[in-house]
Amino acid sequence: MQNVRVFFRKTGDARFLSHLDVMRCFTRALKRSGFDVWYTQGFNTHIYLMFASPLSLGFESEYEPMDFRIVDDTPVAESEIIDRLNSGLPKGFEVFAASVPEHEHTDVAFSEWEIKMHGDADALFSAFEDFISRDEIPVTRKNKKGVERTENAIEYIKKISYRKDGSCFVIDAVLRSDTSSSLNPSLLVNTFLSDCRIGAEDIRITRKKLLLQDLEIFK
Amino acid sequence: MNESVFNRMLAEVQKPARYTGGELGAVYKDPDKVDIRFAFCFPDLYEIGMSSQATQILYDVLNKDESIWCERFFAPWFDMREQMEKEGAELFSLESRTPLSEFDVIGFTLQYEMSYTNVLYMLELGKVKLLSSERGENDPFVVGGGPCTCNPEPIAEFFDMFSLGDGEETDNEICHCIAECRRRGLDRRQTLEACAGIEGVYVPSLYEPEYLPDGRLSGYRALEGAPALPVRKRIFMDMDEAPYPLNPIVPSMAVIHDRPSVEVLRGCIRGCRFCQAGFIYRPFRCKDASLICTQAKALIDNTGYDEISLLSLSTSDHPQLEEIMDGLVDWSIEKKVNLSLPSLRVDSFTGTLAQKLRQVRESGLTFAAEAGTQRLRNVINKNITEEEILSGCEDAFMNGYTAVKLYFMLGLPTETDEDVLAISALCQKIVDLFYSLPSRPKGKSVTVSASVSCFIPKPKTPFEFCGFNGVEELRRKQQMLVGSVRSRKIDISYHDSETSYIETVLAKGDRRVHDAILAAYRNGSIFDGWSEGFDYGSWLKAFEDTGIDADFYALRARDTDEFEPWDIVDYGVSKSFLKREYEKAVAAQTTPNCREMCSGCGVNRFTGRECFAER
Ligand code: SF4
């Protein structure tokens, strides 16, 4: 039995697929790959696959890990895994690396995001300058029990910078995203946009990397 | 379609993946390198349309042709319609996001009558004129196919032509014919006449209906250049040669029927008198067992699904059932693939085969009993007996099943209250049977659910002469049935009789009914097959405003000699056969299945040979 971790991109129209859809697409791609993949035991047996940090519907990513197992121990060439999986995936998915997992999923501490929006880039830029320099940015969300809670978003931000890119306003942010606490970038953006009251559209949120506590790249 | 408009719209809808395309198996071509761009339209949601084998077959056959690019369109759900209206967006294809109006041929598959308003909805969203008579030289040709075309008349004004029967070859021929006419510089009318020459193609504008003073049809007048009526449906005889998609589109999002299927046979030998499919898909044709197995394996290898279904009206009637199962059961266990066998009859569910099947088939057990009493089952020629149902249940309970589902119909011809009450009595017998078994699953209780639909007398069946039972009468029967249940283990669900009434009008209407369909659409009716869409008031108002007498079409028992709108298309079964069957039905006499005896339905006029040579 060997553990395999692949990294894939989910871009373009693929962002419209939910996490559940993504799991189903990969289940089929694995089944179709012909690898002797490991199935979970028990009554409702299915192909074992694990995603580190599920991506919300609408988000793109350039760095999504997925783990599975091959029953046989004979090493398989990386390119073989990449090619066989890619040939069974819909448009917008691209597996680009495969290796033995180095870190545990629970080691993921941060996600690096790029948040891009169209609108009056100058106005958005100066508004964000003001917004992000505050000591406190209250964001409200519900916990699993449906109880609303207000927190300070600043505490979830490890690094943040922003820039103009043609007519776009772009935020690059490293946000906490571990199993116990995380900040969804859309919450930050929506709070900003309703605070500054400047119109923005075609907001694209892309995960660039998953990072460890020491900001090294999750592998 | 402008990309930022597309992104804006999709950001606002519930299930954006319905509109993106890009699935594994979707076909992309260079539009400049094809002669004909074909818009395949399924007048319902993506997840319904992508569950249909018609979608997969036609998409595959059309795209295998280098001169054609077939792209898909589905009906946008209410949230998407709102976005499209806000943006002024036209209906666009999934593949290249090209507006519908830019296609050469628009092909609708008509699987159920309640999707008719969605045809208008999609045409209008696509800026295509709704009436065939309004379309000009530069407009697309609108073609209809699928089971509903066995009475094309209620929607005939919306379509330029219909493809009757098996459509595997017809659509490609229509495309080639249109391309050829264009090369020769022929006008629209000449092109339609040329298409009418293709086997299985009916062009309604070449014929004019004529009526009696009392409103009934008297016949049709053929215009110059029109082939004689009736137009025969097309039959693809050799199932082993029938094109079948082995690299189907694999939807990325969950759809209703989320597994590939192998069609194992076409047609049906049973002749259940209420079942339109059982008559319009005749004759009975089988695919060879070894081909079925090869196709099933290829489909799993190519798609990566972990489930496959064998598709037919009655899989048990395949003469090589044992071989099919031998070829698939062990393979499916080894490959961890579920076999879904939706139409396997109770009586083939025995012995060692049954034991093997139990390892692979899904849990739960269903019986299409259709009627509560043996008398009424004889009327409808459903030859399943109470003993068979009970012994099938017993067998299932002994093997750990605790849930049984039964299907029934209300409002069948000759039905009495006694027949209705027999439905709950049968359910009770199954509950009692469960508790009488010493070896029943321990510590578990049983559930018997009965799904009760309203009978709709359909064209091309022996009940085409009958009227619909009536909205109020069906409600009374439903209440009576629910009130007669004495056990909490029995769960009865029934269908809304108003929908069935409208469906009857749409199924049995003539050409004049199109006015009411158009009016209902103008009143806001779309997605009539959905509770979110169906609005009875909109339909009643449409009938009222257009002066269409819905009862005339739905409730009236018709004389067996009356000229019916669907008599202009010949689906093989002859009217004299349907009359004989109707008379036997009323006398509660059954008809043997085609393998036991040929009842002379007339379809072999088309094939020129006996259906069962070995009989
Ligand atoms: S011709 Fe005879 S055997 Fe063939 S379908 Fe008709 S009734 Fe059945």
Coordinates of C-alpha atoms in Angstrom, one line a residue, chain B residues 30-31 84 122 154 165 168 185 190 232 281 346 377 453 458 525 530 581 591 603 607 609:
Chain B
D30 CA -14.2 24.5 -35.0
P31 CA -17.5 26.0 -36.2
M84 CA -30.7 36.4 -18.4
M122 CA -36.4 28.1 -24.9
P154 CA -50.9 19.8 -30.6
G165 CA -39.6 6.7 -34.4
E168 CA -30.4 7.5 -34.9
G185 CA -30.1 27.6 -53.5
Q190 CA -38.5 23.7 -51.1
R232 CA -44.4 6.0 -41.1
Y281 CA -41.4 1.1 -29.7
V346 CA -40.5 -10.5 -10.2
R377 CA -55.1 -6.1 -14.0
S453 CA -50.5 7.9 -10.2
K458 CA -52.5 7.9 -24.4
S525 CA -46.5 28.7 -17.6
W530 CA -42.4 20.8 -11.7
E581 CA -57.5 -4.9 -27.7
T591 CA -53.8 -11.0 -24.5
V603 CA -45.9 -3.7 -36.9
T607 CA -40.4 -5.2 -41.0
R609 CA -41.0 -10.6 -41.1

